[in-house]
PDB file of C-alpha atoms in Angstrom:
ATOM      1  CA  LEU A  28      -0.019  -0.009  -0.088  1.00 71.00           C
ATOM      2  CA  VAL A  29       1.363   3.483  -1.065  1.00 76.00           C
ATOM      3  CA  LEU A  30      -0.387   6.713   0.171  1.00 75.00           C
ATOM      4  CA  THR A  31      -0.153  10.030  -1.460  1.00 73.00           C
ATOM      5  CA  THR A  32      -2.102  13.268  -1.798  1.00 68.00           C
ATOM      6  CA  SER A  33      -4.210  14.106  -4.648  1.00 68.00           C
ATOM      7  CA  THR A  34      -1.654  16.735  -5.698  1.00 67.00           C
ATOM      8  CA  HIS A  35       0.967  14.320  -5.993  1.00 65.00           C
ATOM      9  CA  TYR A  36      -1.028  11.344  -7.370  1.00 72.00           C
ATOM     10  CA  GLY A  37       0.189  11.943 -10.977  1.00 77.00           C
ATOM     11  CA  GLU A  38       3.679  11.797 -10.262  1.00 77.00           C
ATOM     12  CA  VAL A  39       3.465   8.861  -7.876  1.00 80.00           C
ATOM     13  CA  GLU A  40       1.031   6.573 -10.027  1.00 82.00           C
ATOM     14  CA  PRO A  41       3.367   5.573 -12.790  1.00 84.00           C
ATOM     15  CA  TYR A  42       5.830   4.054 -10.289  1.00 80.00           C
ATOM     16  CA  ILE A  43       3.047   1.664  -8.728  1.00 82.00           C
ATOM     17  CA  LYS A  44       3.492  -2.082  -9.723  1.00 78.00           C
ATOM     18  CA  ASP A  45       0.311  -4.072 -10.362  1.00 72.00           C
ATOM     19  CA  ASP A  46       0.330  -5.856  -7.022  1.00 68.00           C
ATOM     20  CA  LYS A  47       0.500  -2.464  -5.029  1.00 72.00           C
ATOM     21  CA  LYS A  48      -2.432  -0.504  -3.880  1.00 75.00           C
ATOM     22  CA  LEU A  49      -2.346   3.348  -4.293  1.00 76.00           C
ATOM     23  CA  GLY A  50      -4.268   5.377  -1.746  1.00 73.00           C
ATOM     24  CA  ILE A  51      -5.240   9.015  -2.034  1.00 75.00           C
ATOM     25  CA  MET A  52      -5.501  11.248   0.840  1.00 72.00           C
ATOM     26  CA  ALA A  53      -7.019  14.581   0.727  1.00 73.00           C
ATOM     27  CA  LEU A  54      -5.194  17.243   3.057  1.00 77.00           C
ATOM     28  CA  MET A  55      -6.670  20.389   4.231  1.00 83.00           C
ATOM     29  CA  PRO A  56      -5.233  23.038   6.405  1.00 89.00           C
ATOM     30  CA  SER A  57      -5.285  22.737  10.030  1.00 91.00           C
ATOM     31  CA  THR A  58      -7.691  24.753  12.105  1.00 91.00           C
ATOM     32  CA  ARG A  59      -4.956  26.506  13.723  1.00 94.00           C
ATOM     33  CA  THR A  60      -3.731  27.661  10.166  1.00 95.00           C
ATOM     34  CA  VAL A  61      -7.339  28.677   8.883  1.00 93.00           C
ATOM     35  CA  ILE A  62      -7.653  30.943  12.024  1.00 94.00           C
ATOM     36  CA  ARG A  63      -4.187  32.484  11.579  1.00 95.00           C
ATOM     37  CA  LEU A  64      -5.020  33.238   7.913  1.00 96.00           C
ATOM     38  CA  ALA A  65      -8.480  34.455   8.492  1.00 94.00           C
ATOM     39  CA  LYS A  66      -7.130  37.201  10.819  1.00 95.00           C
ATOM     40  CA  ILE A  67      -5.024  38.670   8.102  1.00 96.00           C
ATOM     41  CA  PRO A  68      -6.403  42.045   7.246  1.00 96.00           C
ATOM     42  CA  GLU A  69      -7.835  42.435   3.737  1.00 94.00           C
ATOM     43  CA  LEU A  70      -5.335  45.132   2.526  1.00 95.00           C
ATOM     44  CA  TRP A  71      -2.093  43.556   3.849  1.00 96.00           C
ATOM     45  CA  ASN A  72       0.475  42.438   1.338  1.00 97.00           C
ATOM     46  CA  VAL A  73       1.198  38.680   1.883  1.00 97.00           C
ATOM     47  CA  GLY A  74       3.642  36.394   0.562  1.00 98.00           C
ATOM     48  CA  VAL A  75       4.314  32.677   0.534  1.00 98.00           C
ATOM     49  CA  VAL A  76       8.043  31.472   0.916  1.00 98.00           C
ATOM     50  CA  CYS A  77       8.452  27.811   0.435  1.00 97.00           C
ATOM     51  CA  ALA A  78      10.488  25.059  -1.438  1.00 95.00           C
ATOM     52  CA  SER A  79       8.137  24.232  -4.320  1.00 92.00           C
ATOM     53  CA  ASP A  80       5.806  25.819  -6.863  1.00 92.00           C
ATOM     54  CA  THR A  81       3.224  23.032  -6.103  1.00 88.00           C
ATOM     55  CA  PHE A  82       3.111  23.785  -2.352  1.00 90.00           C
ATOM     56  CA  ALA A  83       2.725  27.753  -3.277  1.00 94.00           C
ATOM     57  CA  ARG A  84      -0.138  26.932  -5.640  1.00 91.00           C
ATOM     58  CA  VAL A  85      -2.004  24.720  -3.088  1.00 89.00           C
ATOM     59  CA  VAL A  86      -1.586  27.458  -0.398  1.00 93.00           C
ATOM     60  CA  ARG A  87      -2.840  30.151  -3.017  1.00 93.00           C
ATOM     61  CA  ASP A  88      -5.815  27.995  -3.957  1.00 90.00           C
ATOM     62  CA  ASN A  89      -6.730  27.430  -0.317  1.00 89.00           C
ATOM     63  CA  CYS A  90      -6.363  31.218   0.652  1.00 93.00           C
ATOM     64  CA  LEU A  91      -8.422  32.540  -2.242  1.00 92.00           C
ATOM     65  CA  VAL A  92     -11.461  31.493  -0.160  1.00 89.00           C
ATOM     66  CA  ILE A  93     -10.217  33.138   2.995  1.00 89.00           C
ATOM     67  CA  GLY A  94      -9.000  36.579   1.900  1.00 84.00           C
ATOM     68  CA  GLY A  95      -8.933  38.851  -1.001  1.00 87.00           C
ATOM     69  CA  TRP A  96      -5.331  39.451  -0.202  1.00 93.00           C
ATOM     70  CA  ALA A  97      -4.427  36.081  -1.744  1.00 93.00           C
ATOM     71  CA  GLU A  98      -5.159  37.374  -5.041  1.00 92.00           C
ATOM     72  CA  ARG A  99      -2.016  39.596  -4.682  1.00 93.00           C
ATOM     73  CA  MET A 100      -0.082  37.207  -2.892  1.00 95.00           C
ATOM     74  CA  GLY A 101       3.665  36.831  -4.205  1.00 95.00           C
ATOM     75  CA  THR A 102       5.681  33.713  -3.995  1.00 97.00           C
ATOM     76  CA  LEU A 103       9.385  33.221  -3.402  1.00 98.00           C
ATOM     77  CA  LEU A 104      11.271  29.826  -3.314  1.00 97.00           C
ATOM     78  CA  PHE A 105      13.858  29.227  -0.762  1.00 98.00           C
ATOM     79  CA  GLY A 106      17.516  29.207  -1.983  1.00 97.00           C
ATOM     80  CA  ASN A 107      18.399  32.904  -2.312  1.00 97.00           C
ATOM     81  CA  PRO A 108      18.731  34.837   1.017  1.00 98.00           C
ATOM     82  CA  GLN A 109      19.238  38.211  -0.890  1.00 98.00           C
ATOM     83  CA  LYS A 110      16.151  37.662  -2.843  1.00 98.00           C
ATOM     84  CA  LEU A 111      14.441  36.732   0.503  1.00 98.00           C
ATOM     85  CA  LYS A 112      15.252  40.147   1.863  1.00 98.00           C
ATOM     86  CA  VAL A 113      13.970  42.174  -1.054  1.00 98.00           C
ATOM     87  CA  PHE A 114      10.870  39.988  -1.186  1.00 98.00           C
ATOM     88  CA  LEU A 115       9.956  40.741   2.624  1.00 98.00           C
ATOM     89  CA  LYS A 116      10.561  44.585   2.345  1.00 97.00           C
ATOM     90  CA  ASN A 117       7.044  45.338   1.487  1.00 96.00           C
ATOM     91  CA  LYS A 118       5.292  42.229   3.210  1.00 98.00           C
ATOM     92  CA  ASP A 119       2.963  42.605   6.226  1.00 98.00           C
ATOM     93  CA  ALA A 120       2.761  38.887   6.571  1.00 98.00           C
ATOM     94  CA  ILE A 121       4.441  35.576   5.115  1.00 98.00           C
ATOM     95  CA  ILE A 122       3.122  32.057   4.957  1.00 98.00           C
ATOM     96  CA  LEU A 123       5.709  29.218   5.440  1.00 98.00           C
ATOM     97  CA  PRO A 124       5.355  25.526   5.464  1.00 95.00           C
ATOM     98  CA  GLU A 125       5.282  23.979   8.935  1.00 94.00           C
ATOM     99  CA  GLY A 126       8.741  22.643   9.245  1.00 94.00           C
ATOM    100  CA  TYR A 127      10.349  25.226   6.801  1.00 96.00           C
ATOM    101  CA  ASP A 128      13.640  24.845   8.720  1.00 93.00           C
ATOM    102  CA  ALA A 129      14.415  21.758   6.688  1.00 94.00           C
ATOM    103  CA  PHE A 130      14.195  23.899   3.374  1.00 93.00           C
ATOM    104  CA  ALA A 131      15.767  27.230   4.616  1.00 97.00           C
ATOM    105  CA  SER A 132      19.191  28.099   5.045  1.00 97.00           C
ATOM    106  CA  ARG A 133      20.665  29.392   8.448  1.00 97.00           C
ATOM    107  CA  GLU A 134      20.716  32.764   6.871  1.00 98.00           C
ATOM    108  CA  GLU A 135      17.071  32.465   5.462  1.00 98.00           C
ATOM    109  CA  ARG A 136      15.954  31.417   8.892  1.00 98.00           C
ATOM    110  CA  GLU A 137      17.722  34.383  10.486  1.00 98.00           C
ATOM    111  CA  ILE A 138      15.986  36.833   7.977  1.00 98.00           C
ATOM    112  CA  ILE A 139      12.635  35.361   8.670  1.00 98.00           C
ATOM    113  CA  LYS A 140      13.388  35.631  12.337  1.00 98.00           C
ATOM    114  CA  ALA A 141      14.308  39.439  12.069  1.00 98.00           C
ATOM    115  CA  PHE A 142      11.124  39.910   9.904  1.00 98.00           C
ATOM    116  CA  GLU A 143       8.999  38.326  12.849  1.00 97.00           C
ATOM    117  CA  ASN A 144      10.880  40.469  15.293  1.00 98.00           C
ATOM    118  CA  LYS A 145       9.829  43.550  13.523  1.00 97.00           C
ATOM    119  CA  GLY A 146       6.314  42.722  14.539  1.00 97.00           C
ATOM    120  CA  LYS A 147       5.486  41.334  10.998  1.00 98.00           C
ATOM    121  CA  THR A 148       3.093  38.154  10.918  1.00 97.00           C
ATOM    122  CA  VAL A 149       4.438  34.623  10.154  1.00 98.00           C
ATOM    123  CA  VAL A 150       1.932  32.112   9.536  1.00 98.00           C
ATOM    124  CA  LEU A 151       2.928  28.320   9.553  1.00 97.00           C
ATOM    125  CA  TYR A 152       0.965  26.492   7.124  1.00 96.00           C
ATOM    126  CA  ASP A 153       0.156  22.828   8.154  1.00 92.00           C
ATOM    127  CA  TYR A 154      -2.129  20.264   7.180  1.00 82.00           C
ATOM    128  CA  LYS A 155      -4.297  17.459   8.562  1.00 79.00           C
ATOM    129  CA  ILE A 156      -5.779  14.506   6.782  1.00 76.00           C
ATOM    130  CA  ASP A 157      -9.409  15.022   5.860  1.00 72.00           C
ATOM    131  CA  LYS A 158     -11.642  12.767   7.995  1.00 72.00           C
ATOM    132  CA  GLY A 159     -13.128  11.238   4.972  1.00 73.00           C
ATOM    133  CA  SER A 160      -9.779  10.377   3.710  1.00 68.00           C
ATOM    134  CA  PHE A 161      -8.614   9.058   6.961  1.00 69.00           C
ATOM    135  CA  MET A 162     -11.604   6.616   6.931  1.00 76.00           C
ATOM    136  CA  TYR A 163     -10.799   5.536   3.500  1.00 73.00           C
ATOM    137  CA  VAL A 164      -7.274   4.996   4.304  1.00 73.00           C
ATOM    138  CA  GLU A 165      -8.110   2.994   7.336  1.00 78.00           C
ATOM    139  CA  ALA A 166     -10.438   0.710   5.260  1.00 81.00           C
ATOM    140  CA  LEU A 167      -7.473   0.177   2.900  1.00 76.00           C
ATOM    141  CA  ILE A 168      -5.148  -0.897   5.371  1.00 79.00           C
ATOM    142  CA  LYS A 169      -7.703  -3.256   6.951  1.00 83.00           C
ATOM    143  CA  ARG A 170      -8.244  -4.752   3.384  1.00 80.00           C
ATOM    144  CA  CYS A 171      -4.527  -5.102   2.952  1.00 77.00           C
ATOM    145  CA  ILE A 172      -4.061  -6.872   6.333  1.00 81.00           C
ATOM    146  CA  ASN A 173      -6.910  -9.089   5.639  1.00 83.00           C
ATOM    147  CA  LYS A 174      -5.440 -10.123   2.204  1.00 79.00           C
ATOM    148  CA  LYS A 175      -2.006 -10.929   3.707  1.00 75.00           C
ATOM    149  CA  ARG A 176      -3.753 -13.020   6.310  1.00 81.00           C
ATOM    150  CA  SER A 177      -5.734 -15.043   3.645  1.00 77.00           C
ATOM    151  CA  LEU A 178      -2.508 -15.880   1.903  1.00 72.00           C
TER     152      LEU A 178
END
């Protein structure tokens, strides 16, 4: 059994052999993330700093239903501290992936900390598994266990 998100299904599916099951999970922003995003004032300039365009697209799509600021939201990928400094100059808030430390250099983490120390808003975007997806995955696991037991 291999689990993936609907976002990455197309990338994973070609690698699945005939005897393997591929389960799809829907992820949604956590309640804490939604609350923090909903508190962002409409006129603020907000940016996403992350490691992939895919993550940025998912964040943007989810934020469009939360605030009009999402339509103006810029994106910057980790990897260039100087570009990060320029990107943050006109931002009131940034959205980062939960655990962004794994993607950001030490210098980028220091720049982000300085941004936050200026009273700017940093929202950590984290996910939870959709309840329906969790039940689906649970059923898949049970089927796999029962199948192994019957062999």
